[in-house]
Short mmCIF file of C-alpha atoms in Angstrom, two decimals:
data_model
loop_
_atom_site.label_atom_id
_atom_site.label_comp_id
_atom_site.label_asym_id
_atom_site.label_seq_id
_atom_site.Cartn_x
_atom_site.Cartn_y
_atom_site.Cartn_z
CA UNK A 1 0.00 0.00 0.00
CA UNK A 2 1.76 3.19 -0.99
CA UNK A 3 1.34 6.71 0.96
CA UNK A 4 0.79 9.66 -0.77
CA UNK A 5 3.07 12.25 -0.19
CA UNK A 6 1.95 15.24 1.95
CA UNK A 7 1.31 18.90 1.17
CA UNK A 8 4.31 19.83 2.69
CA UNK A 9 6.53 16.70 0.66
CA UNK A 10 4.96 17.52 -2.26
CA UNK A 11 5.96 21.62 -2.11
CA UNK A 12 9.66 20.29 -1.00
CA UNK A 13 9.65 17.92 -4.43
CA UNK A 14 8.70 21.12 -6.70
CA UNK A 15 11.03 23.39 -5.26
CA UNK A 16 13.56 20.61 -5.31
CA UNK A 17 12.59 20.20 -9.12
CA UNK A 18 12.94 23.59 -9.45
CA UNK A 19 16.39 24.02 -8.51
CA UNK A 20 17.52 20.87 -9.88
CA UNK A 21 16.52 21.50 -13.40
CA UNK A 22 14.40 18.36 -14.35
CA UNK A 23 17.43 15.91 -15.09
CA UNK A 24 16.89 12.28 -14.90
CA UNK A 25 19.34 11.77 -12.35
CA UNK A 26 18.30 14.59 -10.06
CA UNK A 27 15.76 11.85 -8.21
CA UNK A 28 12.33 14.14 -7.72
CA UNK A 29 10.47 12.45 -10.14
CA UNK A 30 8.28 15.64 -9.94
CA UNK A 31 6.36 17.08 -13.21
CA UNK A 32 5.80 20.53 -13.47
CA UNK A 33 2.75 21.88 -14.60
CA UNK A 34 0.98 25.56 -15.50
CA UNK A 35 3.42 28.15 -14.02
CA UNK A 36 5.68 26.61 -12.59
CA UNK A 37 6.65 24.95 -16.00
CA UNK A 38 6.60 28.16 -17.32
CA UNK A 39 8.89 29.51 -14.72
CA UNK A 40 11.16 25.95 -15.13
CA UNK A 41 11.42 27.24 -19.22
CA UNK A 42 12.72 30.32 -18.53
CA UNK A 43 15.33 29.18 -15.52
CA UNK A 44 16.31 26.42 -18.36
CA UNK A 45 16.79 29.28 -21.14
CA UNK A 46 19.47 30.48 -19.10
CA UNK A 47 20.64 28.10 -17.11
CA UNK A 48 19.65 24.78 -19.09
CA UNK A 49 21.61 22.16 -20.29
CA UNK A 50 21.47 20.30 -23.50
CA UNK A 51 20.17 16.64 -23.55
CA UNK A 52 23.43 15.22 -23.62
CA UNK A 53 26.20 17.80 -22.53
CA UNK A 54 30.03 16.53 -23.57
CA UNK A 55 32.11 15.42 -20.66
CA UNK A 56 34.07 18.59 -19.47
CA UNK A 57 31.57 21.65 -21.37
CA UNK A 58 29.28 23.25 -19.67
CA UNK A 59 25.63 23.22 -20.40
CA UNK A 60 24.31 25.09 -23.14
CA UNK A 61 21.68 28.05 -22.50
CA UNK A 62 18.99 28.32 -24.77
CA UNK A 63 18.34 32.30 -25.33
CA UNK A 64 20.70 32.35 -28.39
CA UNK A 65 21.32 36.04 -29.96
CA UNK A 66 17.67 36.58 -31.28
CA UNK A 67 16.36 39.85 -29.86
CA UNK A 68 12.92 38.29 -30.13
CA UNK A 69 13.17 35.66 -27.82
CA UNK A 70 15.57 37.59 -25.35
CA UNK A 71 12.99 40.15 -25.19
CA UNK A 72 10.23 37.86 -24.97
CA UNK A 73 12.13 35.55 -22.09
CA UNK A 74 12.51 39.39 -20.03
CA UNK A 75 8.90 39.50 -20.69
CA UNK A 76 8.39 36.31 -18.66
CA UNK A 77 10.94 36.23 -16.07
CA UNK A 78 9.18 39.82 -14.70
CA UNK A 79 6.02 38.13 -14.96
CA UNK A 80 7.07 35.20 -12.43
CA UNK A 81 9.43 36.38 -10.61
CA UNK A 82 10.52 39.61 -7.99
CA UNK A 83 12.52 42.16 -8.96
CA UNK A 84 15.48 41.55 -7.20
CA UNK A 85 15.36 38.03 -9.07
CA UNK A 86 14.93 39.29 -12.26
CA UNK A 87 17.68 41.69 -11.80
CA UNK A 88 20.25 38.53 -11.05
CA UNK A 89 19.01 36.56 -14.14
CA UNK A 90 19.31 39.91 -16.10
CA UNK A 91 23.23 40.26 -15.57
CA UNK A 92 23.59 36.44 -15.19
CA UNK A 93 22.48 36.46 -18.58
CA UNK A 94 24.70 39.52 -19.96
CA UNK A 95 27.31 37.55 -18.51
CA UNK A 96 26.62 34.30 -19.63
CA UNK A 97 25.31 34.71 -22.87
CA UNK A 98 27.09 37.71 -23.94
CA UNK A 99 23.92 39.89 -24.33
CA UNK A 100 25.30 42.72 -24.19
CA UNK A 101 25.05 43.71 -27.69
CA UNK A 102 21.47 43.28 -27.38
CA UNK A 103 21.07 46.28 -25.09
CA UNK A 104 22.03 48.73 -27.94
CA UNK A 105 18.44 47.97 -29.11
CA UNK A 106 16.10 50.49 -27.76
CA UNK A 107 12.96 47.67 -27.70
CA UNK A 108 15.51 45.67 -25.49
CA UNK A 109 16.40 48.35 -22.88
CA UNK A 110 12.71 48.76 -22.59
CA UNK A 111 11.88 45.41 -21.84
CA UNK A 112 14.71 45.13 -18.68
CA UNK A 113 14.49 45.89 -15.54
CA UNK A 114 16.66 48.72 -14.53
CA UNK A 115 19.60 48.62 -12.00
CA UNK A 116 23.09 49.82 -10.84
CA UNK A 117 23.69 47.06 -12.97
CA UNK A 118 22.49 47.63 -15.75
CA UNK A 119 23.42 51.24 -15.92
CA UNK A 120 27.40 49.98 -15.94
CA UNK A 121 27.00 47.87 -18.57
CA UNK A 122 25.27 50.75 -21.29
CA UNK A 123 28.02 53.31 -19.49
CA UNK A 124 30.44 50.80 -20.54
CA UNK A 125 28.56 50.66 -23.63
CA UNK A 126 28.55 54.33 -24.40
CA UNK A 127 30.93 55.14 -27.60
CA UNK A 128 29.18 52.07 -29.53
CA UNK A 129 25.95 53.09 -28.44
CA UNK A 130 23.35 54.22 -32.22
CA UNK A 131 21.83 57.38 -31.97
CA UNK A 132 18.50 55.81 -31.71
CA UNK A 133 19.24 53.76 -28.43
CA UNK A 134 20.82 56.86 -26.28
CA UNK A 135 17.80 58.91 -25.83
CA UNK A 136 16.28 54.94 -24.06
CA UNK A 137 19.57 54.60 -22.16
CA UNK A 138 19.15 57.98 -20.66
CA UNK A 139 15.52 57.19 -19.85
CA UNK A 140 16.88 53.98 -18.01
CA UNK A 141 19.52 55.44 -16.16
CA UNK A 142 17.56 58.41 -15.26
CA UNK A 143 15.20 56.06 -13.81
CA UNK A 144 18.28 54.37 -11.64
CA UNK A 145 19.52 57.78 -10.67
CA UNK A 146 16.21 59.22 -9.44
CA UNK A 147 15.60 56.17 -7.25
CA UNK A 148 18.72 56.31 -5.78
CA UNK A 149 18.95 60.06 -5.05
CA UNK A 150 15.48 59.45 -3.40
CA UNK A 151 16.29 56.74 -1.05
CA UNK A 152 19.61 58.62 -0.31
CA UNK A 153 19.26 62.31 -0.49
CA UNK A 154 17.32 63.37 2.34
CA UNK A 155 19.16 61.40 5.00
CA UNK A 156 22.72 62.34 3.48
CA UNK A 157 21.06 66.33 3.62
CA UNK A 158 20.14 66.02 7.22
CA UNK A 159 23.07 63.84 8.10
CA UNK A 160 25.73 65.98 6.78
CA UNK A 161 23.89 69.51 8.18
CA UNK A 162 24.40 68.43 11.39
CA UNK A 163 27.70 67.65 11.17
CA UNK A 164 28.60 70.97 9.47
CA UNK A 165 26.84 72.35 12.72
CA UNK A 166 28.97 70.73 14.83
CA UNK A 167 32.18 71.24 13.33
CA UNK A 168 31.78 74.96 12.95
CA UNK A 169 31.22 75.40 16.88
CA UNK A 170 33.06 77.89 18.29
CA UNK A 171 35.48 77.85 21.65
CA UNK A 172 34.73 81.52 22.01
CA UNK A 173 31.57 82.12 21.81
CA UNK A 174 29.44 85.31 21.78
CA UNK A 175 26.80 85.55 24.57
CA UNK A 176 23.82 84.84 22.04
CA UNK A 177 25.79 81.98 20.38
CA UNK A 178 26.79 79.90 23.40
CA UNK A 179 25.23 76.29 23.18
CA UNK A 180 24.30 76.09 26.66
CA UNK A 181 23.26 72.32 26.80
CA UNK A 182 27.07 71.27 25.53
CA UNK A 183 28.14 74.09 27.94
CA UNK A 184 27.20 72.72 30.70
CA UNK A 185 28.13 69.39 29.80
CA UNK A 186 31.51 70.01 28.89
CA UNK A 187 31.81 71.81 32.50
CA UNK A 188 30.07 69.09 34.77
CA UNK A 189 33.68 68.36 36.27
CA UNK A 190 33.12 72.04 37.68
CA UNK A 191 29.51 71.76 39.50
CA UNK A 192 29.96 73.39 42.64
CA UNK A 193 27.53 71.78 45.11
CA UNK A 194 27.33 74.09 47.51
CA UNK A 195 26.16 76.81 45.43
CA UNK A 196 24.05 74.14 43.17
CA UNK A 197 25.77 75.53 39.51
CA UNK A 198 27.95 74.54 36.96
CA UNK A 199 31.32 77.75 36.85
CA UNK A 200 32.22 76.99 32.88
CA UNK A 201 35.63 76.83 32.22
CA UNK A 202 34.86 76.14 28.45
CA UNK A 203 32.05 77.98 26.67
CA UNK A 204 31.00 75.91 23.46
CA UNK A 205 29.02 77.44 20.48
CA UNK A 206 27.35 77.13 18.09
CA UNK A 207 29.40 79.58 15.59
CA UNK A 208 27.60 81.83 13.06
CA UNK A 209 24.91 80.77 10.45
CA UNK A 210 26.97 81.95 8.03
CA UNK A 211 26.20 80.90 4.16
CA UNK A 212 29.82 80.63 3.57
CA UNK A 213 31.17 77.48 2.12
CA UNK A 214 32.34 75.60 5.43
CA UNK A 215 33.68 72.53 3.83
CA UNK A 216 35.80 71.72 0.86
CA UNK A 217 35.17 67.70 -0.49
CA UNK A 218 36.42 66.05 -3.36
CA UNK A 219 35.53 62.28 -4.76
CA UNK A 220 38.24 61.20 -6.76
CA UNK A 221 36.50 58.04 -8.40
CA UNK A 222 37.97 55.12 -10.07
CA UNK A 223 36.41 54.43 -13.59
CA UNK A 224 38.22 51.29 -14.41
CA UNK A 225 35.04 48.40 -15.24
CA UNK A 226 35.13 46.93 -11.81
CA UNK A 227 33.91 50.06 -10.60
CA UNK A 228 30.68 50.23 -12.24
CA UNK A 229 28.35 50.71 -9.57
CA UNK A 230 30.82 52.75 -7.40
CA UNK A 231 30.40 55.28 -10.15
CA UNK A 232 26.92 55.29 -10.37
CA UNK A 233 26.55 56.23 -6.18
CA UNK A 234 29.52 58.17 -6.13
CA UNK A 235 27.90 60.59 -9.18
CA UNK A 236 24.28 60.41 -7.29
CA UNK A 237 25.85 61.44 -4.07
CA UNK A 238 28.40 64.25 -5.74
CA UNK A 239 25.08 65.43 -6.73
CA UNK A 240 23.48 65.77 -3.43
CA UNK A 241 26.17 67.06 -2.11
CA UNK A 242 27.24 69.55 -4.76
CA UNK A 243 22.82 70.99 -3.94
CA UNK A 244 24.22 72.03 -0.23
CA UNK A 245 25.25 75.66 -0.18
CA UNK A 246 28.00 74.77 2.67
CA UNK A 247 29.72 71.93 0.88
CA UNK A 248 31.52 72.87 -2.23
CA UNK A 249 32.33 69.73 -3.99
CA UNK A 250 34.30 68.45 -6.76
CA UNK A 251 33.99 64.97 -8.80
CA UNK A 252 36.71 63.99 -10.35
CA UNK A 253 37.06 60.30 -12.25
CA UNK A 254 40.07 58.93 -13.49
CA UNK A 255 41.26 56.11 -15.16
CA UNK A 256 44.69 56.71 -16.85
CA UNK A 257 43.42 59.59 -18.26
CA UNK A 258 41.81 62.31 -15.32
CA UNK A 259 38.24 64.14 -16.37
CA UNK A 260 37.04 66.87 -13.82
CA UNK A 261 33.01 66.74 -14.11
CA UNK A 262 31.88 69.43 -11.11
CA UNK A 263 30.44 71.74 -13.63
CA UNK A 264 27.64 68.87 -14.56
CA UNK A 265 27.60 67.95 -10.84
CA UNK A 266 23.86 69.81 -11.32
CA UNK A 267 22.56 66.49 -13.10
CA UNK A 268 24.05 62.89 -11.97
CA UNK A 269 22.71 61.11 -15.25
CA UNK A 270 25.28 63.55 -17.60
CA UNK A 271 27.68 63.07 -15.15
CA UNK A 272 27.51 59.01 -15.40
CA UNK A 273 27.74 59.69 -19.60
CA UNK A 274 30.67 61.62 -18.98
CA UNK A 275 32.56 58.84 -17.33
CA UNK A 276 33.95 56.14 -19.39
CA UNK A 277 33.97 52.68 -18.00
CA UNK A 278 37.15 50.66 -18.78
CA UNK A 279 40.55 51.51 -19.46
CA UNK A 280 43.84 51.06 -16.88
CA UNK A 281 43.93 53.30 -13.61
CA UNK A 282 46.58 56.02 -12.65
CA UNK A 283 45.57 56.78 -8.61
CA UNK A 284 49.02 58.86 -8.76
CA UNK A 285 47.79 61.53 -11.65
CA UNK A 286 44.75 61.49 -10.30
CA UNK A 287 45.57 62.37 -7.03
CA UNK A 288 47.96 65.33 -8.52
CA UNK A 289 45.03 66.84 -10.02
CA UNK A 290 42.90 66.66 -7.14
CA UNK A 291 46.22 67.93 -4.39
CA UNK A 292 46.42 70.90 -7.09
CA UNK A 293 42.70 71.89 -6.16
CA UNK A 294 43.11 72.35 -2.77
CA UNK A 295 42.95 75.52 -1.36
CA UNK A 296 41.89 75.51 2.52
CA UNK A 297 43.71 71.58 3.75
CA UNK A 298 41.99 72.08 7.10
CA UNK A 299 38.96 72.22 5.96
CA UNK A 300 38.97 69.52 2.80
CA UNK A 301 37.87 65.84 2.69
CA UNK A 302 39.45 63.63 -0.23
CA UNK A 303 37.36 60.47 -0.33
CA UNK A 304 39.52 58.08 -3.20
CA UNK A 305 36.94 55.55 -3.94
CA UNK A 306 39.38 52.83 -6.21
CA UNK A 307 40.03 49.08 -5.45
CA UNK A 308 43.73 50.46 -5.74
CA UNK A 309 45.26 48.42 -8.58
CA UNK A 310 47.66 50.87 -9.50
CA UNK A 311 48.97 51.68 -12.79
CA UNK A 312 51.26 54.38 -12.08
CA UNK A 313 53.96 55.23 -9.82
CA UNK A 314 53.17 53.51 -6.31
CA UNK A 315 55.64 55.16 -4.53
CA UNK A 316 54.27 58.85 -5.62
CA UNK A 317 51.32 58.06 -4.62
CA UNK A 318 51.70 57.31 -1.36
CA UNK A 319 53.68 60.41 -1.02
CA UNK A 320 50.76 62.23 -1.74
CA UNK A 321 48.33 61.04 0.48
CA UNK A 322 51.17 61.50 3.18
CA UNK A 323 51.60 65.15 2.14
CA UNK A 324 47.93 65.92 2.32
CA UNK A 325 47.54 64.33 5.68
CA UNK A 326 50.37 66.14 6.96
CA UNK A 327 48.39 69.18 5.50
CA UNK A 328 45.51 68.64 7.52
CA UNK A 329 43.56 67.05 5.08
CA UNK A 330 40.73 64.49 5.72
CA UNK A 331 41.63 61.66 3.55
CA UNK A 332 39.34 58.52 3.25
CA UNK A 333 39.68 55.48 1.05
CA UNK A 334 36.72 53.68 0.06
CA UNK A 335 37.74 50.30 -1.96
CA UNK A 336 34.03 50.18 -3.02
CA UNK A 337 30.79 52.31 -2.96
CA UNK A 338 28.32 49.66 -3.53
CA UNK A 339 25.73 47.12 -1.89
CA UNK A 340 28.07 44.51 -3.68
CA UNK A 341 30.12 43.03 -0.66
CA UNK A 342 33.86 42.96 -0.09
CA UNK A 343 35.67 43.88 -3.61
CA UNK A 344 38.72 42.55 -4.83
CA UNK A 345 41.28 45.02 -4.03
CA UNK A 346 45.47 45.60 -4.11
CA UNK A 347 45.82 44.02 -0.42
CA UNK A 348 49.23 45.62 -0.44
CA UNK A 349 48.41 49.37 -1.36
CA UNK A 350 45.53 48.89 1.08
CA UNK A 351 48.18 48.07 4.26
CA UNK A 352 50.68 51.21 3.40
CA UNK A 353 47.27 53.54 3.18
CA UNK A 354 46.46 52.03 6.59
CA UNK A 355 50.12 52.30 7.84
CA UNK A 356 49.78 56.43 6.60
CA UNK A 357 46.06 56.85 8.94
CA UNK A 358 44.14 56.55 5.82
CA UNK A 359 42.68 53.06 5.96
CA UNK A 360 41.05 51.48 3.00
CA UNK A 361 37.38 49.86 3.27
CA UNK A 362 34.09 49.02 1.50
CA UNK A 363 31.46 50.94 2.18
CA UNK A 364 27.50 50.64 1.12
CA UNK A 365 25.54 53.96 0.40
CA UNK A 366 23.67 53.62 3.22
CA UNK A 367 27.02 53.66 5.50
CA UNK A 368 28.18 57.07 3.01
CA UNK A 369 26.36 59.93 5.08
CA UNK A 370 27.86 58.71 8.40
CA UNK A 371 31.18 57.93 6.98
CA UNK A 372 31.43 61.88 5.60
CA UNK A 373 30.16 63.01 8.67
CA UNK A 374 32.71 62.06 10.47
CA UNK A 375 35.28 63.33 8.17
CA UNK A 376 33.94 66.56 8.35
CA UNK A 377 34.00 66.41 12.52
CA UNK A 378 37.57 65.04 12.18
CA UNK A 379 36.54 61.88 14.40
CA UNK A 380 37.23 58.28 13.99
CA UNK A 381 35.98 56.59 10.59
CA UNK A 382 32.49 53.94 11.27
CA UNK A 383 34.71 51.24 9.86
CA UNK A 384 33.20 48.33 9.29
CA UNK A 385 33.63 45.13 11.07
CA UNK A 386 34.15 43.13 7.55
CA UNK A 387 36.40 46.06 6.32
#
């Protein structure tokens, strides 16, 4: 007398089916039906095999290069599963299938979902990019930049104000600027019991409300291709940065060749086309250009965001950041900007920036505001524990 499997069996066979990919061997014996053969087809287009694979070659994907079916497989891949899903199976499959090519079609970029992503593949795609597909690629990536700048703009605003606050307080105060609440705590050590009050030693204020530029930053950003979607943040965040009055702020990328883009800082998306994806990387040039540009040391942050695979002169480089340190210069190295993970990174240019007080880390744009916060206050970096 056999059993029939329960509810719960039965859902563990399909998803085991699912994963497995319906091979003979893979012992479900599960048949897939309605949707979830539908779903099963377009898991198979991309990560299939062929019906009898030759010992020591991978399994064939069944998309091919026909725009058609590519297109029609995005269709269906959106339809059954979530977006972060179809956003995996979307660069799987540049990756895999070598799809790229496909993107210069403007039907194509309207049938993908957009990412970080995808925007550093058409940036890397720009100079072979038709006229007819760039006027779709800057509707996509204006789509990725406003979603970013509106998950991250208002908490990087409010984050950064109130560290510009506190790093413009004053030890000298004038009666109507004193902040008496960090007054009084700075003085507790001086409470006098028997006459029940706090003698200051040290007034604090809150300095003047000037509109004056208080704070000099510069992002010097790495545009070599493993830095795709450090780019992308790095331009949305020069941008909400460069829209506060007290920050003046400079974007500089580099590669081997150095391209200074603060006068489009007004607009991230023609700052991302102005960046060019690829190429070797020069750190040393690039940090020239930026050391040039620096007119008030005490009051600058550099933020290098590179995985530090140096192309040029090692030794000069590290001389700079030394020199601006010495200068009074915030200096902070980011080896990614990203929601990525730990990058690959030059382990050994990562140690001597450490050994100079400018340690190197990865750092998600959530993790940005507080991280230039506490440049600006001169305190110790929120490093990371996985740094």
């Amino acid at each position: 007398m056999t059993t029939e499997p329960s509810d719960a069996a039965r859902e563990r066979l399909r998803r085991w089916r699912l994963v497995l990919g319906g091979d003979p061997a893979d012992g479900t014996g599960h048949a897939l039906a309605g949707r979830d053969a539908a779903m099963d087809g377009a898991l198979s287009a991309l990560y299939g095999k062929g019906d009898e694979p030759a010992a020591g070659r991978e399994r064939a994907a069944g998309l091919g290069a026909s725009a058609p079916a590519v297109a029609r497989w995005l269709g269906d891949i959106r339809t059954y599963f979530p977006s972060s899903v179809v956003q995996v199976m979307q660069r799987d499959a540049i990756d895999r299938l070598g799809l790229s090519t496909l993107l210069l079609e403007p039907e194509m970029l309207e049938a993908v979902e957009a990412d970080v992503h995808l925007v550093g593949t058409l940036l890397s795609l720009g100079k072979a990019m038709p006229e007819a597909t760039k006027e779709t690629a800057r509707a996509v990536v204006r789509k990725v930049v406003d979603d970013l700048e509106q998950r991250l703009a208002t908490r990087t605003r409010a984050t950064l104000a109130g560290a510009l606050d506190r790093s413009a307080r004053v030890r000298r105060p004038r009666h109507h600027d004193i902040d008496w609440n960090r007054t009084i705590a700075a003085n507790l050590n001086h409470y006098l019991p028997e006459h029940r009050t706090v003698v200051p030693e040290r007034l604090v204020g809150y300095g003047r409300a000037a509109r004056s530029v208080k704070k000099d930053v510069v992002l010097c950003v790495d545009q070599s291709g493993s830095m795709a979607a450090s780019v992308v943040h790095a331009s949305v965040f020069g941008a909400v940065l460069a829209s506060m009055r007290s920050i003046s702020t400079r974007l500089v990328v580099f590669d081997t060749a150095v391209v200074d883009l603060t006068d489009q800082l007004d607009d991230p998306v023609d700052v991302l086309f102005g960046t060019q994806l690829g190429g070797g990387t020069d750190i040393n040039r690039a940090l020239a250009y930026c050391q040039s540009r620096i007119t008030r040391p005490t009051e600058t942050v550099v933020v290098l965001i590179s995985d530090l695979y140096e192309g040029g002169i090692r030794d000069e480089m590290l001389k700079r950041v030394a020199a601006m340190k010495a200068s009074e210069v915030q200096f902070v190295t980011l080896l990614a900007l990203s929601d990525e993970g730990a990058p690959a990174y030059d382990r050994d240019h990562a140690a001597a920036l450490a050994a100079l007080g400018a340690p190197a880390f990865a750092c998600t744009p959530d993790l940005f505001p507080e991280v230039m916060a506490a440049a600006i206050e001169k305190r110790p970096l929120p490093i990371p524990d996985t740094a």
